[in-house]
Amino acid sequence: MNLAFRGSIPKHKNSFEHVPNMEAKQPSAKEQSDTERKRDRESETDLDVEKESKKAQTDNNKKETEEEDPDVKRINNERLNEVCDEDNEFMIELLQTYKETTLISIKELGVALEKLDKNDSTFHAHDLKGSSANLGMDRVMKISARIESNCKDGKIQEAQKDFVLLEVEVEKTILEVEALMKSIEAC
């Protein structure tokens, strides 16, 4: 027999008359709209803070790569000439193929990292690393190698941080590849 509740149940219907009415007061339309505006402002502030944080992280990552090793070239022309045996038509063909496949690979890597797929992330990072190394795209190769290593070790969050940096570096490299192709075509 449970004695804890003995005597706690009111015996008369008026036993709780001294307790004030606890019914919830409905907020007025003005109070509701004020609350909604406040919630919207807080939500906008949260989004702004998140955007600023991502921008700062990207800026820091850009700085890290450029300061990491200033001798690491975006395009290693010696390597590229070596691969192409100084054949300009072949070089343009390779650069065009590199550009197209890199844009596809970076998208696939992004999807794999977003899904936290260790195997696909490792595969696409390895693919980018290899094609970049073959043509002398040293910065993309270096960041891709770091992403591949982190993915192999199960450090997907670290790889995701480097991916932000990789996206920026690929964009810059593609711009330089396009400029190089134009200069070769002009000769």
GROMACS .gro file of C-alpha atoms in nm:
model
  187
    1MET     CA    1   0.000   0.000   0.000
    2ASN     CA    2   0.138   0.334  -0.106
    3LEU     CA    3   0.114   0.581   0.181
    4ALA     CA    4   0.278   0.874   0.001
    5PHE     CA    5  -0.052   1.004  -0.134
    6ARG     CA    6  -0.260   0.955   0.182
    7GLY     CA    7  -0.443   1.271   0.261
    8SER     CA    8  -0.319   1.459  -0.048
    9ILE     CA    9  -0.638   1.417  -0.248
   10PRO     CA   10  -0.894   1.687  -0.166
   11LYS     CA   11  -1.204   1.560   0.008
   12HIS     CA   12  -1.423   1.856  -0.080
   13LYS     CA   13  -1.470   2.023  -0.414
   14ASN     CA   14  -1.379   2.360  -0.260
   15SER     CA   15  -1.040   2.247  -0.127
   16PHE     CA   16  -0.847   2.435  -0.398
   17GLU     CA   17  -1.040   2.763  -0.378
   18HIS     CA   18  -0.736   2.946  -0.237
   19VAL     CA   19  -0.530   2.863  -0.554
   20PRO     CA   20  -0.557   3.136  -0.820
   21ASN     CA   21  -0.702   3.050  -1.160
   22MET     CA   22  -0.421   2.885  -1.361
   23GLU     CA   23  -0.580   2.907  -1.707
   24ALA     CA   24  -0.337   3.030  -1.972
   25LYS     CA   25  -0.388   3.385  -2.086
   26GLN     CA   26  -0.400   3.411  -2.467
   27PRO     CA   27  -0.153   3.670  -2.599
   28SER     CA   28  -0.297   3.963  -2.789
   29ALA     CA   29  -0.230   4.002  -3.161
   30LYS     CA   30   0.025   4.276  -3.085
   31GLU     CA   31   0.209   4.055  -2.836
   32GLN     CA   32   0.213   3.770  -3.091
   33SER     CA   33   0.354   3.988  -3.369
   34ASP     CA   34   0.615   4.137  -3.131
   35THR     CA   35   0.720   3.786  -3.032
   36GLU     CA   36   0.736   3.674  -3.397
   37ARG     CA   37   0.945   3.979  -3.493
   38LYS     CA   38   1.184   3.913  -3.205
   39ARG     CA   39   1.214   3.547  -3.309
   40ASP     CA   40   1.279   3.652  -3.672
   41ARG     CA   41   1.549   3.900  -3.563
   42GLU     CA   42   1.716   3.631  -3.351
   43SER     CA   43   1.700   3.386  -3.642
   44GLU     CA   44   1.850   3.645  -3.882
   45THR     CA   45   2.124   3.720  -3.630
   46ASP     CA   46   2.203   3.348  -3.597
   47LEU     CA   47   2.228   3.318  -3.977
   48ASP     CA   48   2.452   3.627  -3.997
   49VAL     CA   49   2.680   3.487  -3.727
   50GLU     CA   50   2.696   3.152  -3.909
   51LYS     CA   51   2.778   3.324  -4.242
   52GLU     CA   52   3.048   3.535  -4.079
   53SER     CA   53   3.193   3.226  -3.913
   54LYS     CA   54   3.209   3.037  -4.245
   55LYS     CA   55   3.362   3.342  -4.418
   56ALA     CA   56   3.624   3.376  -4.145
   57GLN     CA   57   3.703   3.005  -4.170
   58THR     CA   58   3.742   3.032  -4.548
   59ASP     CA   59   3.962   3.341  -4.511
   60ASN     CA   60   4.176   3.161  -4.253
   61ASN     CA   61   4.204   2.855  -4.476
   62LYS     CA   62   4.307   3.069  -4.776
   63LYS     CA   63   4.571   3.235  -4.565
   64GLU     CA   64   4.695   2.900  -4.431
   65THR     CA   65   4.753   2.756  -4.778
   66GLU     CA   66   4.932   3.061  -4.908
   67GLU     CA   67   5.139   3.094  -4.592
   68GLU     CA   68   5.192   2.719  -4.549
   69ASP     CA   69   5.441   2.701  -4.828
   70PRO     CA   70   5.470   3.004  -5.055
   71ASP     CA   71   5.693   2.797  -5.286
   72VAL     CA   72   5.403   2.566  -5.373
   73LYS     CA   73   5.290   2.687  -5.713
   74ARG     CA   74   4.933   2.685  -5.830
   75ILE     CA   75   5.057   2.560  -6.170
   76ASN     CA   76   5.401   2.405  -6.187
   77ASN     CA   77   5.495   2.496  -6.543
   78GLU     CA   78   5.806   2.278  -6.543
   79ARG     CA   79   5.598   1.971  -6.463
   80LEU     CA   80   5.332   2.063  -6.717
   81ASN     CA   81   5.593   2.114  -6.992
   82GLU     CA   82   5.758   1.786  -6.898
   83VAL     CA   83   5.428   1.597  -6.929
   84CYS     CA   84   5.336   1.763  -7.257
   85ASP     CA   85   5.686   1.748  -7.402
   86GLU     CA   86   5.631   2.116  -7.484
   87ASP     CA   87   5.358   2.024  -7.737
   88ASN     CA   88   5.118   2.319  -7.709
   89GLU     CA   89   4.820   2.147  -7.877
   90PHE     CA   90   4.853   1.849  -7.646
   91MET     CA   91   4.890   2.085  -7.347
   92ILE     CA   92   4.566   2.266  -7.434
   93GLU     CA   93   4.390   1.930  -7.469
   94LEU     CA   94   4.518   1.812  -7.129
   95LEU     CA   95   4.432   2.141  -6.959
   96GLN     CA   96   4.079   2.135  -7.100
   97THR     CA   97   4.031   1.777  -6.982
   98TYR     CA   98   4.176   1.862  -6.641
   99LYS     CA   99   3.938   2.156  -6.608
  100GLU     CA  100   3.631   1.949  -6.699
  101THR     CA  101   3.715   1.647  -6.483
  102THR     CA  102   3.821   1.860  -6.185
  103LEU     CA  103   3.490   2.045  -6.182
  104ILE     CA  104   3.307   1.712  -6.182
  105SER     CA  105   3.535   1.557  -5.918
  106ILE     CA  106   3.504   1.854  -5.681
  107LYS     CA  107   3.124   1.828  -5.694
  108GLU     CA  108   3.135   1.453  -5.630
  109LEU     CA  109   3.378   1.501  -5.342
  110GLY     CA  110   3.152   1.765  -5.191
  111VAL     CA  111   2.852   1.532  -5.208
  112ALA     CA  112   3.049   1.244  -5.056
  113LEU     CA  113   3.176   1.461  -4.770
  114GLU     CA  114   2.828   1.597  -4.707
  115LYS     CA  115   2.698   1.239  -4.681
  116LEU     CA  116   2.993   1.157  -4.450
  117ASP     CA  117   3.083   0.876  -4.690
  118LYS     CA  118   3.440   0.783  -4.599
  119ASN     CA  119   3.503   0.555  -4.899
  120ASP     CA  120   3.364   0.784  -5.170
  121SER     CA  121   3.531   1.087  -5.012
  122THR     CA  122   3.865   0.907  -5.010
  123PHE     CA  123   3.818   0.795  -5.371
  124HIS     CA  124   3.732   1.143  -5.506
  125ALA     CA  125   4.008   1.313  -5.306
  126HIS     CA  126   4.255   1.055  -5.439
  127ASP     CA  127   4.130   1.115  -5.795
  128LEU     CA  128   4.180   1.492  -5.761
  129LYS     CA  129   4.520   1.445  -5.602
  130GLY     CA  130   4.641   1.218  -5.881
  131SER     CA  131   4.522   1.424  -6.177
  132SER     CA  132   4.655   1.742  -6.017
  133ALA     CA  133   4.992   1.585  -5.940
  134ASN     CA  134   5.026   1.455  -6.298
  135LEU     CA  135   4.984   1.802  -6.448
  136GLY     CA  136   5.165   2.001  -6.181
  137MET     CA  137   4.863   2.162  -6.013
  138ASP     CA  138   5.056   2.157  -5.688
  139ARG     CA  139   4.823   2.343  -5.449
  140VAL     CA  140   4.515   2.142  -5.549
  141MET     CA  141   4.726   1.826  -5.519
  142LYS     CA  142   4.849   1.920  -5.172
  143ILE     CA  143   4.503   2.000  -5.032
  144SER     CA  144   4.350   1.691  -5.198
  145ALA     CA  145   4.619   1.475  -5.041
  146ARG     CA  146   4.537   1.617  -4.699
  147ILE     CA  147   4.165   1.552  -4.754
  148GLU     CA  148   4.237   1.197  -4.870
  149SER     CA  149   4.450   1.131  -4.562
  150ASN     CA  150   4.185   1.270  -4.328
  151CYS     CA  151   3.915   1.061  -4.496
  152LYS     CA  152   4.123   0.743  -4.467
  153ASP     CA  153   4.170   0.818  -4.098
  154GLY     CA  154   3.795   0.876  -4.051
  155LYS     CA  155   3.845   1.248  -3.984
  156ILE     CA  156   3.563   1.360  -4.209
  157GLN     CA  157   3.509   1.690  -4.024
  158GLU     CA  158   3.874   1.785  -4.082
  159ALA     CA  159   3.832   1.687  -4.447
  160GLN     CA  160   3.521   1.906  -4.470
  161LYS     CA  161   3.719   2.204  -4.339
  162ASP     CA  162   3.988   2.145  -4.601
  163PHE     CA  163   3.722   2.103  -4.869
  164VAL     CA  164   3.621   2.468  -4.826
  165LEU     CA  165   3.982   2.558  -4.896
  166LEU     CA  166   3.998   2.316  -5.188
  167GLU     CA  167   3.695   2.475  -5.353
  168VAL     CA  168   3.862   2.815  -5.343
  169GLU     CA  169   4.192   2.676  -5.470
  170VAL     CA  170   4.025   2.484  -5.754
  171GLU     CA  171   3.844   2.800  -5.860
  172LYS     CA  172   4.172   2.996  -5.868
  173THR     CA  173   4.354   2.715  -6.045
  174ILE     CA  174   4.084   2.687  -6.312
  175LEU     CA  175   4.111   3.062  -6.376
  176GLU     CA  176   4.487   3.025  -6.421
  177VAL     CA  177   4.439   2.720  -6.645
  178GLU     CA  178   4.200   2.918  -6.865
  179ALA     CA  179   4.443   3.211  -6.883
  180LEU     CA  180   4.728   2.973  -6.971
  181MET     CA  181   4.519   2.812  -7.245
  182LYS     CA  182   4.439   3.154  -7.394
  183SER     CA  183   4.803   3.256  -7.390
  184ILE     CA  184   4.906   2.930  -7.560
  185GLU     CA  185   4.636   2.971  -7.824
  186ALA     CA  186   4.754   3.327  -7.889
  187CYS     CA  187   5.101   3.203  -7.985
   0.00000   0.00000   0.00000
